[in-house]
Amino acid sequence: MKAPIVLIGIGELGGEFARGFLRCGHPVYPITRQTALFDAADQIPTPGLVLITVQESELDGILKDLPKSWRDKVGLVQNELLPRHWQQHGIDNPTVAVVWFEKKPGMALTNILYTPVYGPHADELIHALEAIDIPTRLLEDEPQLVYQLLRKSLYIMTVNICGLSCGGTVGELWMRHRGLVREVALEAIGILEWLSGQELPAEKLIAGMVEGIEDCPDRKCLGRSARFRLDRALHYAKEAGLETPRLDDIYRQVKQAKP
């Protein structure tokens, strides 16, 4: 029997990964909020992978409490993920999938671009994704991973925050509000530069973001986390001392629109 997979977080995304691992012959052990991590680690001391599929807001708490025996088997799939999120918890070399597919309750899975994967257990993740017909690609090195993480972060921040202002689909957003998109994207890149501690290739990242928009133009701009993304971006900008006039303007629009 193949090595067991521990899955922390059993939402729509986690369910798709579970389906892929099961098709590859891996036993899958789900960890819910009611499960004590250290008790689970005692029962499953040597998993093949510990895939964490919780939301961004929950990731820090999970990594902080992760049992020592699991820390070299970590897999991450969150949006707005950067190396700082795992490095601050002493996790040096996780396996990361930059997820571009989407699964919502009651809706079929939607692929946007391909899902790049990098890390010591990339093969297991790639085989699971291929088993459920998700296009994927193995990255060659960490700089490629960082670029892909930044590109996805820029995409999700920009379309969600712009969606708070004008709604609609990402294709409509890019067609009708291109100036707004560029302004929000450039302010988001400033925040990402501060978070990553490096100067970023703005036009290359924007072009990469547009690839995602054009690949699936009918995707809605707004997600359930859009307001949280705006609040988080403004929090980072304030901490970094960055001016974000367009984000500030959208924040005012949102506040005025609330009943």
mmCIF file of C-alpha atoms in Angstrom:
data_model
loop_
_atom_site.group_PDB
_atom_site.id
_atom_site.type_symbol
_atom_site.label_atom_id
_atom_site.label_comp_id
_atom_site.label_asym_id
_atom_site.label_seq_id
_atom_site.Cartn_x
_atom_site.Cartn_y
_atom_site.Cartn_z
ATOM 1 C CA MET A 1 0.000 0.000 0.000
ATOM 2 C CA LYS A 2 1.213 3.512 -0.818
ATOM 3 C CA ALA A 3 2.147 5.999 1.910
ATOM 4 C CA PRO A 4 -0.802 7.627 3.703
ATOM 5 C CA ILE A 5 -1.746 11.231 2.976
ATOM 6 C CA VAL A 6 -2.807 13.488 5.843
ATOM 7 C CA LEU A 7 -5.266 16.158 4.710
ATOM 8 C CA ILE A 8 -5.789 19.131 7.017
ATOM 9 C CA GLY A 9 -8.930 20.933 5.886
ATOM 10 C CA ILE A 10 -11.769 19.155 4.117
ATOM 11 C CA GLY A 11 -13.445 21.837 2.045
ATOM 12 C CA GLU A 12 -14.123 21.829 -1.673
ATOM 13 C CA LEU A 13 -10.439 22.123 -2.552
ATOM 14 C CA GLY A 14 -9.357 19.479 -0.065
ATOM 15 C CA GLY A 15 -12.021 17.140 -1.390
ATOM 16 C CA GLU A 16 -10.592 17.345 -4.905
ATOM 17 C CA PHE A 17 -7.090 16.538 -3.696
ATOM 18 C CA ALA A 18 -8.467 13.641 -1.645
ATOM 19 C CA ARG A 19 -10.146 12.268 -4.764
ATOM 20 C CA GLY A 20 -6.872 12.451 -6.671
ATOM 21 C CA PHE A 21 -4.826 10.742 -3.969
ATOM 22 C CA LEU A 22 -7.398 7.974 -3.583
ATOM 23 C CA ARG A 23 -7.339 7.329 -7.324
ATOM 24 C CA CYS A 24 -3.561 6.951 -7.043
ATOM 25 C CA GLY A 25 -3.942 4.336 -4.303
ATOM 26 C CA HIS A 26 -3.008 6.436 -1.270
ATOM 27 C CA PRO A 27 -5.049 6.097 1.912
ATOM 28 C CA VAL A 28 -6.238 9.574 2.932
ATOM 29 C CA TYR A 29 -6.697 10.622 6.552
ATOM 30 C CA PRO A 30 -8.779 13.797 6.997
ATOM 31 C CA ILE A 31 -8.007 16.150 9.882
ATOM 32 C CA THR A 32 -10.937 18.341 10.922
ATOM 33 C CA ARG A 33 -11.145 21.207 13.413
ATOM 34 C CA GLN A 34 -12.224 18.710 16.039
ATOM 35 C CA THR A 35 -9.098 16.560 15.579
ATOM 36 C CA ALA A 36 -6.125 17.037 17.928
ATOM 37 C CA LEU A 37 -3.056 17.291 15.684
ATOM 38 C CA PHE A 38 -0.671 15.614 18.118
ATOM 39 C CA ASP A 39 -3.046 12.695 18.654
ATOM 40 C CA ALA A 40 -3.280 12.263 14.886
ATOM 41 C CA ALA A 41 0.517 12.412 14.559
ATOM 42 C CA ASP A 42 0.842 9.619 17.115
ATOM 43 C CA GLN A 43 -1.461 7.452 15.003
ATOM 44 C CA ILE A 44 0.059 8.457 11.631
ATOM 45 C CA PRO A 45 3.750 9.119 12.413
ATOM 46 C CA THR A 46 5.144 8.718 8.878
ATOM 47 C CA PRO A 47 2.745 10.077 6.255
ATOM 48 C CA GLY A 48 3.855 10.542 2.682
ATOM 49 C CA LEU A 49 2.528 14.112 2.698
ATOM 50 C CA VAL A 50 0.678 16.429 5.077
ATOM 51 C CA LEU A 51 -1.380 18.609 2.751
ATOM 52 C CA ILE A 52 -2.823 21.730 4.376
ATOM 53 C CA THR A 53 -5.853 23.023 2.479
ATOM 54 C CA VAL A 54 -7.309 25.450 5.041
ATOM 55 C CA GLN A 55 -8.041 29.086 4.174
ATOM 56 C CA GLU A 56 -5.299 31.703 4.313
ATOM 57 C CA SER A 57 -6.564 33.106 7.615
ATOM 58 C CA GLU A 58 -6.183 29.705 9.308
ATOM 59 C CA LEU A 59 -2.770 28.759 7.937
ATOM 60 C CA ASP A 60 -0.632 30.536 10.526
ATOM 61 C CA GLY A 61 -2.329 28.752 13.432
ATOM 62 C CA ILE A 62 -2.005 25.337 11.759
ATOM 63 C CA LEU A 63 1.707 25.769 10.994
ATOM 64 C CA LYS A 64 2.362 27.032 14.513
ATOM 65 C CA ASP A 65 0.800 23.907 16.045
ATOM 66 C CA LEU A 66 2.051 21.356 13.512
ATOM 67 C CA PRO A 67 3.690 18.308 15.151
ATOM 68 C CA LYS A 68 7.460 18.022 14.675
ATOM 69 C CA SER A 69 7.204 14.628 12.968
ATOM 70 C CA TRP A 70 5.092 16.141 10.189
ATOM 71 C CA ARG A 71 7.057 19.308 9.514
ATOM 72 C CA ASP A 72 9.255 17.851 6.752
ATOM 73 C CA LYS A 73 6.180 16.531 4.893
ATOM 74 C CA VAL A 74 4.210 19.784 4.552
ATOM 75 C CA GLY A 75 2.235 20.591 1.407
ATOM 76 C CA LEU A 76 0.652 24.033 0.893
ATOM 77 C CA VAL A 77 -1.981 25.265 -1.586
ATOM 78 C CA GLN A 78 -3.251 28.616 -0.227
ATOM 79 C CA ASN A 79 -3.866 31.831 -2.155
ATOM 80 C CA GLU A 80 -1.688 34.846 -1.281
ATOM 81 C CA LEU A 81 1.024 32.429 -0.137
ATOM 82 C CA LEU A 82 4.654 33.583 0.050
ATOM 83 C CA PRO A 83 7.814 32.022 1.539
ATOM 84 C CA ARG A 84 7.539 34.252 4.613
ATOM 85 C CA HIS A 85 4.405 32.355 5.663
ATOM 86 C CA TRP A 86 6.210 29.045 6.123
ATOM 87 C CA GLN A 87 9.682 30.355 6.966
ATOM 88 C CA GLN A 88 8.478 32.146 10.094
ATOM 89 C CA HIS A 89 7.465 28.738 11.463
ATOM 90 C CA GLY A 90 10.813 27.109 10.739
ATOM 91 C CA ILE A 91 9.553 25.115 7.753
ATOM 92 C CA ASP A 92 12.377 25.205 5.238
ATOM 93 C CA ASN A 93 11.281 23.213 2.210
ATOM 94 C CA PRO A 94 7.555 22.542 1.832
ATOM 95 C CA THR A 95 5.899 21.164 -1.262
ATOM 96 C CA VAL A 96 3.753 23.878 -2.821
ATOM 97 C CA ALA A 97 1.031 23.768 -5.467
ATOM 98 C CA VAL A 98 0.052 27.148 -6.952
ATOM 99 C CA VAL A 99 -3.574 26.232 -7.475
ATOM 100 C CA TRP A 100 -5.373 27.748 -10.461
ATOM 101 C CA PHE A 101 -8.386 25.437 -10.488
ATOM 102 C CA GLU A 102 -11.588 26.326 -8.690
ATOM 103 C CA LYS A 103 -14.260 24.214 -7.036
ATOM 104 C CA LYS A 104 -17.318 25.720 -5.391
ATOM 105 C CA PRO A 105 -20.294 23.965 -3.786
ATOM 106 C CA GLY A 106 -22.786 22.709 -6.348
ATOM 107 C CA MET A 107 -20.576 23.680 -9.293
ATOM 108 C CA ALA A 108 -18.279 21.705 -11.559
ATOM 109 C CA LEU A 109 -14.536 22.100 -11.209
ATOM 110 C CA THR A 110 -13.101 24.922 -13.337
ATOM 111 C CA ASN A 111 -9.519 24.935 -14.596
ATOM 112 C CA ILE A 112 -7.691 28.236 -15.068
ATOM 113 C CA LEU A 113 -4.243 27.863 -16.611
ATOM 114 C CA TYR A 114 -2.188 25.016 -15.095
ATOM 115 C CA THR A 115 -1.176 24.310 -11.483
ATOM 116 C CA PRO A 116 2.612 24.588 -10.977
ATOM 117 C CA VAL A 117 4.121 22.378 -8.250
ATOM 118 C CA TYR A 118 7.500 22.492 -6.522
ATOM 119 C CA GLY A 119 9.101 20.745 -3.557
ATOM 120 C CA PRO A 120 10.362 17.408 -2.252
ATOM 121 C CA HIS A 121 6.966 15.681 -2.583
ATOM 122 C CA ALA A 122 5.938 17.309 -5.850
ATOM 123 C CA ASP A 123 5.588 13.959 -7.612
ATOM 124 C CA GLU A 124 2.828 12.802 -5.267
ATOM 125 C CA LEU A 125 0.909 16.038 -5.781
ATOM 126 C CA ILE A 126 1.350 15.985 -9.544
ATOM 127 C CA HIS A 127 0.155 12.380 -9.831
ATOM 128 C CA ALA A 128 -2.916 13.209 -7.720
ATOM 129 C CA LEU A 129 -3.746 16.232 -9.884
ATOM 130 C CA GLU A 130 -3.260 14.310 -13.109
ATOM 131 C CA ALA A 131 -5.578 11.584 -11.781
ATOM 132 C CA ILE A 132 -8.444 14.108 -11.704
ATOM 133 C CA ASP A 133 -7.486 15.774 -15.003
ATOM 134 C CA ILE A 134 -5.936 18.927 -13.556
ATOM 135 C CA PRO A 135 -3.203 20.301 -15.869
ATOM 136 C CA THR A 136 -0.003 20.716 -13.884
ATOM 137 C CA ARG A 137 3.684 21.441 -14.319
ATOM 138 C CA LEU A 138 6.779 20.655 -12.245
ATOM 139 C CA LEU A 139 8.835 23.773 -11.514
ATOM 140 C CA GLU A 140 12.626 23.614 -11.757
ATOM 141 C CA ASP A 141 13.706 25.785 -8.834
ATOM 142 C CA GLU A 142 12.575 28.039 -6.008
ATOM 143 C CA PRO A 143 12.776 31.318 -7.985
ATOM 144 C CA GLN A 144 10.224 29.864 -10.421
ATOM 145 C CA LEU A 145 8.001 28.958 -7.471
ATOM 146 C CA VAL A 146 8.245 32.457 -6.021
ATOM 147 C CA TYR A 147 7.272 34.003 -9.369
ATOM 148 C CA GLN A 148 4.267 31.700 -9.684
ATOM 149 C CA LEU A 149 3.162 32.468 -6.123
ATOM 150 C CA LEU A 150 3.463 36.201 -6.778
ATOM 151 C CA ARG A 151 1.563 35.933 -10.071
ATOM 152 C CA LYS A 152 -1.327 34.083 -8.417
ATOM 153 C CA SER A 153 -1.341 36.484 -5.464
ATOM 154 C CA LEU A 154 -1.465 39.461 -7.816
ATOM 155 C CA TYR A 155 -4.314 37.896 -9.815
ATOM 156 C CA ILE A 156 -6.499 37.073 -6.830
ATOM 157 C CA MET A 157 -5.854 40.386 -5.045
ATOM 158 C CA THR A 158 -6.466 42.484 -8.150
ATOM 159 C CA VAL A 159 -9.625 40.856 -9.494
ATOM 160 C CA ASN A 160 -11.219 40.507 -6.043
ATOM 161 C CA ILE A 161 -10.496 44.095 -5.011
ATOM 162 C CA CYS A 162 -11.565 45.517 -8.387
ATOM 163 C CA GLY A 163 -14.687 43.374 -8.167
ATOM 164 C CA LEU A 164 -15.701 45.233 -4.995
ATOM 165 C CA SER A 165 -15.841 48.371 -7.128
ATOM 166 C CA CYS A 166 -17.438 47.157 -10.353
ATOM 167 C CA GLY A 167 -18.439 43.467 -10.030
ATOM 168 C CA GLY A 168 -18.901 41.373 -13.160
ATOM 169 C CA THR A 169 -16.534 38.822 -14.656
ATOM 170 C CA VAL A 170 -12.776 39.048 -14.949
ATOM 171 C CA GLY A 171 -13.082 39.314 -18.721
ATOM 172 C CA GLU A 172 -15.469 42.273 -18.433
ATOM 173 C CA LEU A 173 -13.191 43.821 -15.848
ATOM 174 C CA TRP A 174 -10.168 43.693 -18.155
ATOM 175 C CA MET A 175 -12.157 44.831 -21.206
ATOM 176 C CA ARG A 176 -14.030 47.754 -19.611
ATOM 177 C CA HIS A 177 -11.906 48.844 -16.644
ATOM 178 C CA ARG A 178 -8.315 48.283 -17.725
ATOM 179 C CA GLY A 179 -7.085 51.497 -16.124
ATOM 180 C CA LEU A 180 -8.564 50.502 -12.777
ATOM 181 C CA VAL A 181 -7.005 47.040 -13.046
ATOM 182 C CA ARG A 182 -3.529 48.451 -13.683
ATOM 183 C CA GLU A 183 -3.786 50.941 -10.826
ATOM 184 C CA VAL A 184 -4.907 48.289 -8.347
ATOM 185 C CA ALA A 185 -2.313 45.819 -9.655
ATOM 186 C CA LEU A 186 0.555 48.297 -9.285
ATOM 187 C CA GLU A 187 -0.475 49.104 -5.716
ATOM 188 C CA ALA A 188 -0.752 45.381 -4.993
ATOM 189 C CA ILE A 189 2.728 44.827 -6.454
ATOM 190 C CA GLY A 190 4.074 47.469 -4.064
ATOM 191 C CA ILE A 191 2.603 45.492 -1.173
ATOM 192 C CA LEU A 192 3.968 42.215 -2.555
ATOM 193 C CA GLU A 193 7.425 43.784 -2.867
ATOM 194 C CA TRP A 194 7.326 44.677 0.810
ATOM 195 C CA LEU A 195 6.056 41.231 1.784
ATOM 196 C CA SER A 196 8.652 39.404 -0.322
ATOM 197 C CA GLY A 197 11.533 41.759 0.454
ATOM 198 C CA GLN A 198 12.556 42.159 -3.166
ATOM 199 C CA GLU A 199 12.015 44.369 -6.193
ATOM 200 C CA LEU A 200 9.524 42.730 -8.522
ATOM 201 C CA PRO A 201 9.129 42.779 -12.331
ATOM 202 C CA ALA A 202 5.833 44.652 -12.407
ATOM 203 C CA GLU A 203 5.042 44.351 -16.116
ATOM 204 C CA LYS A 204 5.947 40.656 -16.211
ATOM 205 C CA LEU A 205 3.651 39.984 -13.250
ATOM 206 C CA ILE A 206 0.810 41.994 -14.779
ATOM 207 C CA ALA A 207 1.216 40.093 -18.062
ATOM 208 C CA GLY A 208 1.111 36.828 -16.104
ATOM 209 C CA MET A 209 -2.035 37.984 -14.314
ATOM 210 C CA VAL A 210 -3.671 38.833 -17.651
ATOM 211 C CA GLU A 211 -2.939 35.287 -18.863
ATOM 212 C CA GLY A 212 -5.149 34.048 -16.033
ATOM 213 C CA ILE A 213 -7.872 36.561 -16.899
ATOM 214 C CA GLU A 214 -7.881 35.663 -20.583
ATOM 215 C CA ASP A 215 -7.758 31.908 -19.943
ATOM 216 C CA CYS A 216 -11.063 31.989 -18.028
ATOM 217 C CA PRO A 217 -12.811 35.307 -18.796
ATOM 218 C CA ASP A 218 -16.219 34.192 -17.466
ATOM 219 C CA ARG A 219 -15.011 33.725 -13.884
ATOM 220 C CA LYS A 220 -16.653 36.128 -11.426
ATOM 221 C CA CYS A 221 -14.403 38.802 -9.943
ATOM 222 C CA LEU A 222 -15.863 38.630 -6.480
ATOM 223 C CA GLY A 223 -15.203 35.773 -4.102
ATOM 224 C CA ARG A 224 -16.302 35.357 -0.512
ATOM 225 C CA SER A 225 -12.899 36.609 0.695
ATOM 226 C CA ALA A 226 -12.764 39.775 -1.437
ATOM 227 C CA ARG A 227 -13.444 42.207 1.425
ATOM 228 C CA PHE A 228 -10.929 40.403 3.632
ATOM 229 C CA ARG A 229 -8.323 40.703 0.864
ATOM 230 C CA LEU A 230 -8.878 44.450 0.655
ATOM 231 C CA ASP A 231 -8.674 44.855 4.440
ATOM 232 C CA ARG A 232 -5.526 42.723 4.587
ATOM 233 C CA ALA A 233 -3.883 44.641 1.722
ATOM 234 C CA LEU A 234 -4.582 47.973 3.428
ATOM 235 C CA HIS A 235 -3.235 46.623 6.709
ATOM 236 C CA TYR A 236 0.016 45.603 5.000
ATOM 237 C CA ALA A 237 0.247 48.944 3.173
ATOM 238 C CA LYS A 238 -0.118 50.852 6.437
ATOM 239 C CA GLU A 239 2.513 48.673 8.121
ATOM 240 C CA ALA A 240 4.875 49.209 5.195
ATOM 241 C CA GLY A 241 4.211 52.948 4.953
ATOM 242 C CA LEU A 242 2.918 52.634 1.377
ATOM 243 C CA GLU A 243 0.464 55.011 -0.267
ATOM 244 C CA THR A 244 -2.461 53.203 -1.916
ATOM 245 C CA PRO A 245 -4.884 55.868 -3.203
ATOM 246 C CA ARG A 246 -6.854 53.488 -5.452
ATOM 247 C CA LEU A 247 -7.278 50.858 -2.730
ATOM 248 C CA ASP A 248 -8.291 53.609 -0.311
ATOM 249 C CA ASP A 249 -10.906 54.823 -2.795
ATOM 250 C CA ILE A 250 -12.377 51.327 -3.207
ATOM 251 C CA TYR A 251 -12.458 50.934 0.580
ATOM 252 C CA ARG A 252 -14.492 54.146 0.845
ATOM 253 C CA GLN A 253 -16.876 52.894 -1.852
ATOM 254 C CA VAL A 254 -17.410 49.662 0.028
ATOM 255 C CA LYS A 255 -18.057 51.448 3.322
ATOM 256 C CA GLN A 256 -20.572 53.806 1.722
ATOM 257 C CA ALA A 257 -22.381 50.920 0.010
ATOM 258 C CA LYS A 258 -22.971 49.036 3.278
ATOM 259 C CA PRO A 259 -26.534 49.460 4.628
#
